[in-house]
Amino acid sequence: ATLYTLPALTDFPKGPRLRLQVLFDRPAASDVLGTTRIALRRNVLTMDYFADAAWTDQAPAMIQSLLVESLERSGRVTAASRDTLAIRGDLEVRTDLRHFEADYRGAEALPTVRIELGLILVRVEDRAIVATGTVTASARPAKNDVAAIVVAFDQALHAAMRDTLTWILANARTR
């Protein structure tokens, strides 16, 4: 099988640095999406996977790592980390991975890569919910092969991560 990986954001907008430590929980996902296999959907009732292609890590772990690295690289917060019992932060981002698949349900021959993240921002000190939201993104590949579809995953995930980080920073200011 060919293994694919996705890179972190490198082009997040500059802005004020917030004195915050942000923790990212590993995204919750169904068994279908919580795997290293690259998912595809042909109809509303079934999910499948691309043959001989996989992510280098389970999708939730990969997304968690990319969110941490992207926020860290942005320079917009004091620190970003995975949520572990050993680290105490100011805010925790809880994520629900709802869509992370190539969707072939349209009339066109090319799929649409769909990504949807449910987001909950939690203040760590008292476990209070600061904000809830949803981020969606999609992209179309240039052609119908796995390598081109992975490029579309990259484009859609970057849009979703940019929107997620913008949402975190906007809601962190109001906490």
mmCIF file of C-alpha atoms in Angstrom:
data_model
loop_
_atom_site.group_PDB
_atom_site.id
_atom_site.type_symbol
_atom_site.label_atom_id
_atom_site.label_comp_id
_atom_site.label_asym_id
_atom_site.label_seq_id
_atom_site.Cartn_x
_atom_site.Cartn_y
_atom_site.Cartn_z
ATOM 1 C CA ALA A 1 0.000 0.000 0.000
ATOM 2 C CA THR A 2 1.102 3.552 -0.680
ATOM 3 C CA LEU A 3 1.190 5.643 2.499
ATOM 4 C CA TYR A 4 0.085 9.277 2.413
ATOM 5 C CA THR A 5 0.556 12.072 4.913
ATOM 6 C CA LEU A 6 -0.693 15.649 5.100
ATOM 7 C CA PRO A 7 1.382 18.688 6.163
ATOM 8 C CA ALA A 8 0.593 21.316 8.803
ATOM 9 C CA LEU A 9 -0.454 24.857 7.914
ATOM 10 C CA THR A 10 2.418 27.208 7.216
ATOM 11 C CA ASP A 11 0.460 30.255 6.053
ATOM 12 C CA PHE A 12 -1.778 31.154 8.998
ATOM 13 C CA PRO A 13 -2.486 34.918 9.248
ATOM 14 C CA LYS A 14 -0.324 36.891 11.659
ATOM 15 C CA GLY A 15 -1.963 38.670 14.570
ATOM 16 C CA PRO A 16 -1.666 39.378 18.268
ATOM 17 C CA ARG A 17 -0.115 36.688 20.438
ATOM 18 C CA LEU A 18 -2.425 35.459 23.197
ATOM 19 C CA ARG A 19 -1.042 34.345 26.558
ATOM 20 C CA LEU A 20 -2.735 30.972 26.303
ATOM 21 C CA GLN A 21 -1.852 27.333 26.415
ATOM 22 C CA VAL A 22 -4.203 25.395 24.147
ATOM 23 C CA LEU A 23 -4.650 21.634 24.403
ATOM 24 C CA PHE A 24 -6.094 19.509 21.614
ATOM 25 C CA ASP A 25 -8.000 16.353 22.484
ATOM 26 C CA ARG A 26 -7.728 13.480 20.016
ATOM 27 C CA PRO A 27 -10.753 13.871 17.734
ATOM 28 C CA ALA A 28 -13.603 11.464 18.352
ATOM 29 C CA ALA A 29 -14.509 9.517 15.208
ATOM 30 C CA SER A 30 -16.594 6.584 14.079
ATOM 31 C CA ASP A 31 -14.775 3.311 13.463
ATOM 32 C CA VAL A 32 -15.106 3.994 9.731
ATOM 33 C CA LEU A 33 -13.142 7.268 9.947
ATOM 34 C CA GLY A 34 -10.910 6.419 12.929
ATOM 35 C CA THR A 35 -8.533 4.347 10.855
ATOM 36 C CA THR A 36 -5.469 4.667 8.634
ATOM 37 C CA ARG A 37 -7.567 3.751 5.595
ATOM 38 C CA ILE A 38 -8.662 6.513 3.202
ATOM 39 C CA ALA A 39 -12.458 6.548 3.185
ATOM 40 C CA LEU A 40 -14.781 7.010 0.233
ATOM 41 C CA ARG A 41 -18.564 7.200 -0.003
ATOM 42 C CA ARG A 42 -20.604 6.018 -3.002
ATOM 43 C CA ASN A 43 -24.087 6.375 -1.492
ATOM 44 C CA VAL A 44 -25.799 7.547 1.680
ATOM 45 C CA LEU A 45 -25.742 4.093 3.327
ATOM 46 C CA THR A 46 -22.259 2.725 2.698
ATOM 47 C CA MET A 47 -18.614 3.680 3.189
ATOM 48 C CA ASP A 48 -15.643 2.053 1.517
ATOM 49 C CA TYR A 49 -11.880 2.573 1.297
ATOM 50 C CA PHE A 50 -9.375 3.125 -1.482
ATOM 51 C CA ALA A 51 -7.434 -0.062 -2.245
ATOM 52 C CA ASP A 52 -3.664 -0.051 -1.640
ATOM 53 C CA ALA A 53 -3.670 3.440 -0.072
ATOM 54 C CA ALA A 54 -3.561 4.538 3.566
ATOM 55 C CA TRP A 55 -2.709 7.462 5.817
ATOM 56 C CA THR A 56 0.551 7.215 7.777
ATOM 57 C CA ASP A 57 -1.465 7.412 11.010
ATOM 58 C CA GLN A 58 -5.087 7.000 12.079
ATOM 59 C CA ALA A 59 -7.051 10.011 10.788
ATOM 60 C CA PRO A 60 -7.955 11.384 14.278
ATOM 61 C CA ALA A 61 -4.330 11.209 15.489
ATOM 62 C CA MET A 62 -3.081 12.781 12.251
ATOM 63 C CA ILE A 63 -5.575 15.654 12.518
ATOM 64 C CA GLN A 64 -4.735 16.211 16.206
ATOM 65 C CA SER A 65 -1.006 16.422 15.404
ATOM 66 C CA LEU A 66 -1.618 18.780 12.474
ATOM 67 C CA LEU A 67 -3.797 21.113 14.565
ATOM 68 C CA VAL A 68 -1.168 21.241 17.335
ATOM 69 C CA GLU A 69 1.672 21.887 14.889
ATOM 70 C CA SER A 70 -0.324 24.452 12.901
ATOM 71 C CA LEU A 71 -1.292 26.503 15.981
ATOM 72 C CA GLU A 72 2.258 26.220 17.331
ATOM 73 C CA ARG A 73 3.743 27.443 14.016
ATOM 74 C CA SER A 74 1.303 30.366 13.893
ATOM 75 C CA GLY A 75 3.002 31.964 16.888
ATOM 76 C CA ARG A 76 -0.412 33.180 18.054
ATOM 77 C CA VAL A 77 -0.444 31.419 21.467
ATOM 78 C CA THR A 78 2.089 30.697 24.208
ATOM 79 C CA ALA A 79 1.884 26.949 23.624
ATOM 80 C CA ALA A 80 -0.136 24.258 21.859
ATOM 81 C CA SER A 81 -0.046 20.585 22.796
ATOM 82 C CA ARG A 82 -1.897 17.298 22.745
ATOM 83 C CA ASP A 83 -4.180 16.931 25.737
ATOM 84 C CA THR A 84 -2.547 14.579 28.228
ATOM 85 C CA LEU A 85 -2.992 14.226 31.969
ATOM 86 C CA ALA A 86 0.540 15.551 32.495
ATOM 87 C CA ILE A 87 -0.087 18.966 30.918
ATOM 88 C CA ARG A 88 -2.326 21.697 32.263
ATOM 89 C CA GLY A 89 -3.496 24.283 29.765
ATOM 90 C CA ASP A 90 -5.912 27.208 29.694
ATOM 91 C CA LEU A 91 -8.222 25.924 26.966
ATOM 92 C CA GLU A 92 -8.966 22.502 25.545
ATOM 93 C CA VAL A 93 -10.311 21.931 22.049
ATOM 94 C CA ARG A 94 -12.539 18.869 21.805
ATOM 95 C CA THR A 95 -13.111 17.763 18.233
ATOM 96 C CA ASP A 96 -15.603 15.407 16.628
ATOM 97 C CA LEU A 97 -14.474 14.150 13.197
ATOM 98 C CA ARG A 98 -17.786 13.862 11.336
ATOM 99 C CA HIS A 99 -16.615 13.715 7.710
ATOM 100 C CA PHE A 100 -13.210 12.874 6.265
ATOM 101 C CA GLU A 101 -13.940 11.115 3.009
ATOM 102 C CA ALA A 102 -13.986 11.352 -0.785
ATOM 103 C CA ASP A 103 -17.670 11.563 -1.716
ATOM 104 C CA TYR A 104 -18.685 10.083 -5.089
ATOM 105 C CA ARG A 105 -22.435 10.732 -4.680
ATOM 106 C CA GLY A 106 -22.622 13.608 -7.188
ATOM 107 C CA ALA A 107 -23.403 13.139 -10.864
ATOM 108 C CA GLU A 108 -19.813 14.035 -11.792
ATOM 109 C CA ALA A 109 -17.063 11.446 -12.253
ATOM 110 C CA LEU A 110 -14.818 13.225 -9.737
ATOM 111 C CA PRO A 111 -15.451 12.955 -5.999
ATOM 112 C CA THR A 112 -15.713 15.851 -3.572
ATOM 113 C CA VAL A 113 -13.464 15.549 -0.535
ATOM 114 C CA ARG A 114 -15.591 16.480 2.491
ATOM 115 C CA ILE A 115 -14.296 17.394 5.922
ATOM 116 C CA GLU A 116 -16.456 18.334 8.890
ATOM 117 C CA LEU A 117 -15.276 18.972 12.436
ATOM 118 C CA GLY A 118 -17.552 19.577 15.401
ATOM 119 C CA LEU A 119 -15.737 21.814 17.894
ATOM 120 C CA ILE A 120 -16.104 22.457 21.620
ATOM 121 C CA LEU A 121 -13.811 24.932 23.390
ATOM 122 C CA VAL A 122 -13.500 24.162 27.101
ATOM 123 C CA ARG A 123 -11.946 26.295 29.847
ATOM 124 C CA VAL A 124 -9.723 23.814 31.669
ATOM 125 C CA GLU A 125 -9.895 25.304 35.193
ATOM 126 C CA ASP A 126 -13.632 24.725 35.642
ATOM 127 C CA ARG A 127 -14.475 22.528 32.592
ATOM 128 C CA ALA A 128 -16.927 25.197 31.378
ATOM 129 C CA ILE A 129 -17.827 25.223 27.691
ATOM 130 C CA VAL A 130 -16.655 28.528 26.191
ATOM 131 C CA ALA A 131 -17.980 27.940 22.662
ATOM 132 C CA THR A 132 -19.272 25.305 20.276
ATOM 133 C CA GLY A 133 -19.034 25.339 16.517
ATOM 134 C CA THR A 134 -18.737 23.382 13.305
ATOM 135 C CA VAL A 135 -16.171 23.729 10.548
ATOM 136 C CA THR A 136 -16.719 22.297 7.082
ATOM 137 C CA ALA A 137 -14.525 22.311 4.003
ATOM 138 C CA SER A 138 -14.462 20.566 0.643
ATOM 139 C CA ALA A 139 -12.234 20.324 -2.393
ATOM 140 C CA ARG A 140 -12.349 18.654 -5.801
ATOM 141 C CA PRO A 141 -9.375 16.689 -7.164
ATOM 142 C CA ALA A 142 -7.958 17.481 -10.605
ATOM 143 C CA LYS A 143 -8.493 13.861 -11.634
ATOM 144 C CA ASN A 144 -9.878 10.613 -10.273
ATOM 145 C CA ASP A 145 -6.779 8.953 -8.868
ATOM 146 C CA VAL A 146 -5.657 8.516 -5.269
ATOM 147 C CA ALA A 147 -2.699 10.919 -5.468
ATOM 148 C CA ALA A 148 -4.912 13.721 -6.824
ATOM 149 C CA ILE A 149 -7.595 12.922 -4.248
ATOM 150 C CA VAL A 150 -4.999 13.168 -1.440
ATOM 151 C CA VAL A 151 -4.071 16.640 -2.771
ATOM 152 C CA ALA A 152 -7.777 17.546 -2.459
ATOM 153 C CA PHE A 153 -7.762 16.175 1.130
ATOM 154 C CA ASP A 154 -4.786 18.465 1.805
ATOM 155 C CA GLN A 155 -6.603 21.507 0.378
ATOM 156 C CA ALA A 156 -9.817 20.792 2.300
ATOM 157 C CA LEU A 157 -8.022 19.998 5.563
ATOM 158 C CA HIS A 158 -5.951 23.183 5.340
ATOM 159 C CA ALA A 159 -9.146 25.215 4.888
ATOM 160 C CA ALA A 160 -10.755 23.403 7.833
ATOM 161 C CA MET A 161 -7.678 23.882 10.044
ATOM 162 C CA ARG A 162 -7.399 27.589 9.150
ATOM 163 C CA ASP A 163 -11.094 28.052 10.055
ATOM 164 C CA THR A 164 -10.639 26.010 13.268
ATOM 165 C CA LEU A 165 -7.641 28.048 14.440
ATOM 166 C CA THR A 166 -9.417 31.317 13.584
ATOM 167 C CA TRP A 167 -12.447 30.108 15.586
ATOM 168 C CA ILE A 168 -10.265 29.102 18.564
ATOM 169 C CA LEU A 169 -8.479 32.473 18.652
ATOM 170 C CA ALA A 170 -11.713 34.465 18.268
ATOM 171 C CA ASN A 171 -13.420 32.546 21.086
ATOM 172 C CA ALA A 172 -10.322 32.501 23.312
ATOM 173 C CA ARG A 173 -10.411 36.309 23.456
ATOM 174 C CA THR A 174 -13.965 36.249 24.834
ATOM 175 C CA ARG A 175 -13.325 33.622 27.504
#
